[in-house]
mmCIF file of C-alpha atoms in Angstrom:
data_model
loop_
_atom_site.group_PDB
_atom_site.id
_atom_site.type_symbol
_atom_site.label_atom_id
_atom_site.label_comp_id
_atom_site.label_asym_id
_atom_site.label_seq_id
_atom_site.Cartn_x
_atom_site.Cartn_y
_atom_site.Cartn_z
ATOM 1 C CA UNK C 1 -9.770 -10.643 14.939
ATOM 2 C CA UNK C 2 -13.273 -10.421 16.490
ATOM 3 C CA UNK C 3 -17.002 -9.990 15.415
ATOM 4 C CA UNK C 4 -16.990 -6.542 13.818
ATOM 5 C CA UNK C 5 -13.816 -7.718 11.955
ATOM 6 C CA UNK C 6 -14.242 -10.106 10.581
ATOM 7 C CA UNK C 7 -17.006 -11.404 7.900
ATOM 8 C CA UNK C 8 -19.941 -12.935 9.527
ATOM 9 C CA UNK C 9 -21.862 -15.625 7.909
ATOM 10 C CA UNK C 10 -25.580 -14.044 7.547
ATOM 11 C CA UNK C 11 -23.572 -11.410 5.809
ATOM 12 C CA UNK C 12 -22.421 -13.110 3.646
ATOM 13 C CA UNK C 13 -25.020 -15.728 2.845
ATOM 14 C CA UNK C 14 -26.593 -12.185 2.154
ATOM 15 C CA UNK C 15 -24.362 -11.310 -0.513
ATOM 16 C CA UNK C 16 -24.338 -15.142 -2.035
ATOM 17 C CA UNK C 17 -28.341 -14.736 -2.810
ATOM 18 C CA UNK C 18 -27.772 -11.093 -4.235
ATOM 19 C CA UNK C 19 -25.599 -12.811 -6.392
ATOM 20 C CA UNK C 20 -27.849 -15.318 -7.544
ATOM 21 C CA UNK C 21 -26.920 -18.379 -5.602
ATOM 22 C CA UNK C 22 -29.156 -20.745 -4.420
ATOM 23 C CA UNK C 23 -28.977 -22.451 -1.402
ATOM 24 C CA UNK C 24 -30.093 -25.897 -0.869
ATOM 25 C CA UNK C 25 -32.063 -26.611 2.586
ATOM 26 C CA UNK C 26 -31.987 -29.865 4.214
ATOM 27 C CA UNK C 27 -34.206 -29.559 6.668
ATOM 28 C CA UNK C 28 -37.058 -26.692 8.514
ATOM 29 C CA UNK C 29 -34.032 -25.637 10.803
ATOM 30 C CA UNK C 30 -30.988 -26.569 9.444
ATOM 31 C CA UNK C 31 -28.189 -24.503 8.185
ATOM 32 C CA UNK C 32 -27.287 -25.156 4.977
ATOM 33 C CA UNK C 33 -23.522 -24.862 4.234
ATOM 34 C CA UNK C 34 -22.661 -22.902 7.705
ATOM 35 C CA UNK C 35 -19.247 -24.205 7.830
ATOM 36 C CA UNK C 36 -18.437 -23.255 3.765
ATOM 37 C CA UNK C 37 -19.829 -19.809 4.846
ATOM 38 C CA UNK C 38 -17.366 -19.606 8.324
ATOM 39 C CA UNK C 39 -14.540 -20.619 6.574
ATOM 40 C CA UNK C 40 -15.020 -18.605 3.796
ATOM 41 C CA UNK C 41 -14.866 -15.453 5.920
ATOM 42 C CA UNK C 42 -12.147 -16.649 8.318
ATOM 43 C CA UNK C 43 -9.833 -16.939 4.403
ATOM 44 C CA UNK C 44 -11.255 -13.085 3.450
ATOM 45 C CA UNK C 45 -10.041 -12.483 6.768
ATOM 46 C CA UNK C 46 -6.803 -13.512 7.071
ATOM 47 C CA UNK C 47 -5.690 -12.897 3.165
ATOM 48 C CA UNK C 48 -6.572 -9.401 4.681
ATOM 49 C CA UNK C 49 -4.480 -9.034 7.421
ATOM 50 C CA UNK C 50 -1.308 -10.740 5.102
ATOM 51 C CA UNK C 51 -2.523 -8.183 1.639
ATOM 52 C CA UNK C 52 -3.153 -4.892 4.078
ATOM 53 C CA UNK C 53 -0.593 -3.391 5.407
ATOM 54 C CA UNK C 54 -1.736 -0.286 6.110
ATOM 55 C CA UNK C 55 -3.846 -0.666 8.486
ATOM 56 C CA UNK C 56 -3.266 -1.507 11.820
ATOM 57 C CA UNK C 57 -5.289 -4.750 11.656
ATOM 58 C CA UNK C 58 -3.469 -4.948 16.056
ATOM 59 C CA UNK C 59 -4.722 -2.207 16.912
ATOM 60 C CA UNK C 60 -7.969 -2.173 15.369
ATOM 61 C CA UNK C 61 -8.855 -6.407 17.092
ATOM 62 C CA UNK C 62 -7.097 -4.222 21.163
ATOM 63 C CA UNK C 63 -9.694 -1.482 20.434
ATOM 64 C CA UNK C 64 -12.753 -4.067 19.924
ATOM 65 C CA UNK C 65 -11.757 -6.440 22.751
ATOM 66 C CA UNK C 66 -11.577 -3.300 25.746
ATOM 67 C CA UNK C 67 -15.291 -2.700 23.984
ATOM 68 C CA UNK C 68 -14.355 0.208 21.636
ATOM 69 C CA UNK C 69 -16.603 1.170 18.400
ATOM 70 C CA UNK C 70 -14.244 0.103 15.656
ATOM 71 C CA UNK C 71 -15.402 -0.924 12.134
ATOM 72 C CA UNK C 72 -13.767 -1.397 8.920
ATOM 73 C CA UNK C 73 -14.328 1.432 6.557
ATOM 74 C CA UNK C 74 -17.263 0.105 4.206
ATOM 75 C CA UNK C 75 -15.007 -0.019 0.986
ATOM 76 C CA UNK C 76 -12.710 -2.461 3.212
ATOM 77 C CA UNK C 77 -15.639 -5.007 4.077
ATOM 78 C CA UNK C 78 -17.568 -4.368 0.620
ATOM 79 C CA UNK C 79 -14.325 -5.195 -1.196
ATOM 80 C CA UNK C 80 -13.836 -8.336 2.111
ATOM 81 C CA UNK C 81 -17.619 -9.207 1.405
ATOM 82 C CA UNK C 82 -16.146 -9.895 -1.910
ATOM 83 C CA UNK C 83 -13.406 -12.170 -1.173
ATOM 84 C CA UNK C 84 -15.802 -14.410 0.412
ATOM 85 C CA UNK C 85 -18.162 -14.985 -1.432
ATOM 86 C CA UNK C 86 -15.352 -15.826 -4.512
ATOM 87 C CA UNK C 87 -13.661 -18.354 -2.158
ATOM 88 C CA UNK C 88 -17.361 -19.534 -1.201
ATOM 89 C CA UNK C 89 -17.830 -20.441 -4.825
ATOM 90 C CA UNK C 90 -14.285 -21.764 -5.872
ATOM 91 C CA UNK C 91 -14.927 -24.490 -2.927
ATOM 92 C CA UNK C 92 -18.326 -25.662 -3.560
ATOM 93 C CA UNK C 93 -17.359 -25.876 -8.155
ATOM 94 C CA UNK C 94 -14.454 -27.915 -6.319
ATOM 95 C CA UNK C 95 -16.239 -29.890 -3.753
ATOM 96 C CA UNK C 96 -19.388 -30.130 -5.197
ATOM 97 C CA UNK C 97 -19.149 -29.273 -9.004
ATOM 98 C CA UNK C 98 -22.135 -31.094 -10.509
ATOM 99 C CA UNK C 99 -24.552 -28.556 -7.645
ATOM 100 C CA UNK C 100 -23.033 -25.555 -9.864
ATOM 101 C CA UNK C 101 -22.479 -27.185 -13.721
ATOM 102 C CA UNK C 102 -25.750 -27.879 -15.885
ATOM 103 C CA UNK C 103 -25.238 -28.573 -19.453
ATOM 104 C CA UNK C 104 -27.725 -27.228 -21.939
ATOM 105 C CA UNK C 105 -30.445 -29.125 -23.456
ATOM 106 C CA UNK C 106 -30.178 -30.906 -26.450
ATOM 107 C CA UNK C 107 -31.989 -29.359 -29.148
ATOM 108 C CA UNK C 108 -31.256 -30.638 -32.599
ATOM 109 C CA UNK C 109 -28.566 -33.898 -33.374
ATOM 110 C CA UNK C 110 -27.405 -35.130 -37.147
ATOM 111 C CA UNK C 111 -26.083 -38.009 -37.048
ATOM 112 C CA UNK C 112 -24.402 -38.228 -40.533
ATOM 113 C CA UNK C 113 -21.221 -36.492 -39.789
ATOM 114 C CA UNK C 114 -21.956 -36.387 -35.667
ATOM 115 C CA UNK C 115 -23.323 -32.745 -34.829
ATOM 116 C CA UNK C 116 -24.558 -31.889 -31.700
ATOM 117 C CA UNK C 117 -26.178 -28.282 -31.115
ATOM 118 C CA UNK C 118 -27.514 -26.776 -27.863
ATOM 119 C CA UNK C 119 -29.928 -24.719 -26.614
ATOM 120 C CA UNK C 120 -28.159 -22.911 -24.182
ATOM 121 C CA UNK C 121 -24.903 -22.840 -26.283
ATOM 122 C CA UNK C 122 -21.923 -25.085 -25.810
ATOM 123 C CA UNK C 123 -19.396 -25.971 -22.694
ATOM 124 C CA UNK C 124 -16.795 -24.526 -25.061
ATOM 125 C CA UNK C 125 -18.795 -21.178 -25.351
ATOM 126 C CA UNK C 126 -19.664 -20.585 -21.775
ATOM 127 C CA UNK C 127 -22.646 -19.906 -21.230
ATOM 128 C CA UNK C 128 -23.334 -23.325 -19.011
ATOM 129 C CA UNK C 129 -23.756 -23.362 -15.154
ATOM 130 C CA UNK C 130 -20.337 -24.528 -14.538
ATOM 131 C CA UNK C 131 -18.600 -21.286 -16.393
ATOM 132 C CA UNK C 132 -20.469 -18.728 -15.057
ATOM 133 C CA UNK C 133 -19.643 -19.629 -12.490
ATOM 134 C CA UNK C 134 -16.344 -19.677 -12.992
ATOM 135 C CA UNK C 135 -16.400 -17.120 -14.045
ATOM 136 C CA UNK C 136 -18.304 -15.529 -11.693
ATOM 137 C CA UNK C 137 -15.787 -16.374 -8.816
ATOM 138 C CA UNK C 138 -13.515 -14.775 -10.788
ATOM 139 C CA UNK C 139 -14.474 -11.478 -11.487
ATOM 140 C CA UNK C 140 -14.931 -12.036 -7.429
ATOM 141 C CA UNK C 141 -11.841 -12.100 -6.643
ATOM 142 C CA UNK C 142 -9.917 -10.210 -9.285
ATOM 143 C CA UNK C 143 -11.773 -7.462 -8.059
ATOM 144 C CA UNK C 144 -11.426 -7.776 -4.264
ATOM 145 C CA UNK C 145 -8.636 -8.072 -4.778
ATOM 146 C CA UNK C 146 -8.005 -4.959 -6.833
ATOM 147 C CA UNK C 147 -9.894 -2.926 -4.301
ATOM 148 C CA UNK C 148 -7.934 -4.379 -1.164
ATOM 149 C CA UNK C 149 -4.502 -3.285 -2.829
ATOM 150 C CA UNK C 150 -5.782 1.187 -2.135
ATOM 151 C CA UNK C 151 -4.815 -0.298 1.116
ATOM 152 C CA UNK C 152 -1.591 -2.253 0.845
ATOM 153 C CA UNK C 153 1.714 0.630 0.872
ATOM 154 C CA UNK C 154 4.387 -0.598 -0.607
#
């Protein structure tokens, strides 16, 4: 698939920034996470092609190759962006969880029965960064797949 039918890294970067993801800049002219952004966009597009059988993908691609205007419907494009964002966050959690996981600050400690108190909650309560990232990724994937169901027939 070509440009207007796939998720571009710039679009995905904007969506992730809007969701609160912070990209780590490694240099003045570097493109951080560019390969990961491209991979997540391709995964989302591949999923949509397999899942959304009400869309004639071959016709859209042929029209685009011939220079005709052919863009995805906005609702489908938004679902693909969310799907790509979920895939990106899942990859980050799998490959570099330390970049997302920040344990809450220890605020109290009792030695006689070994209890700890955390300022931001505990890992089990789901308020640390990794738990929030997992919930965000799962929510994005669930909502995107639900939206894609409108483009699928039995």
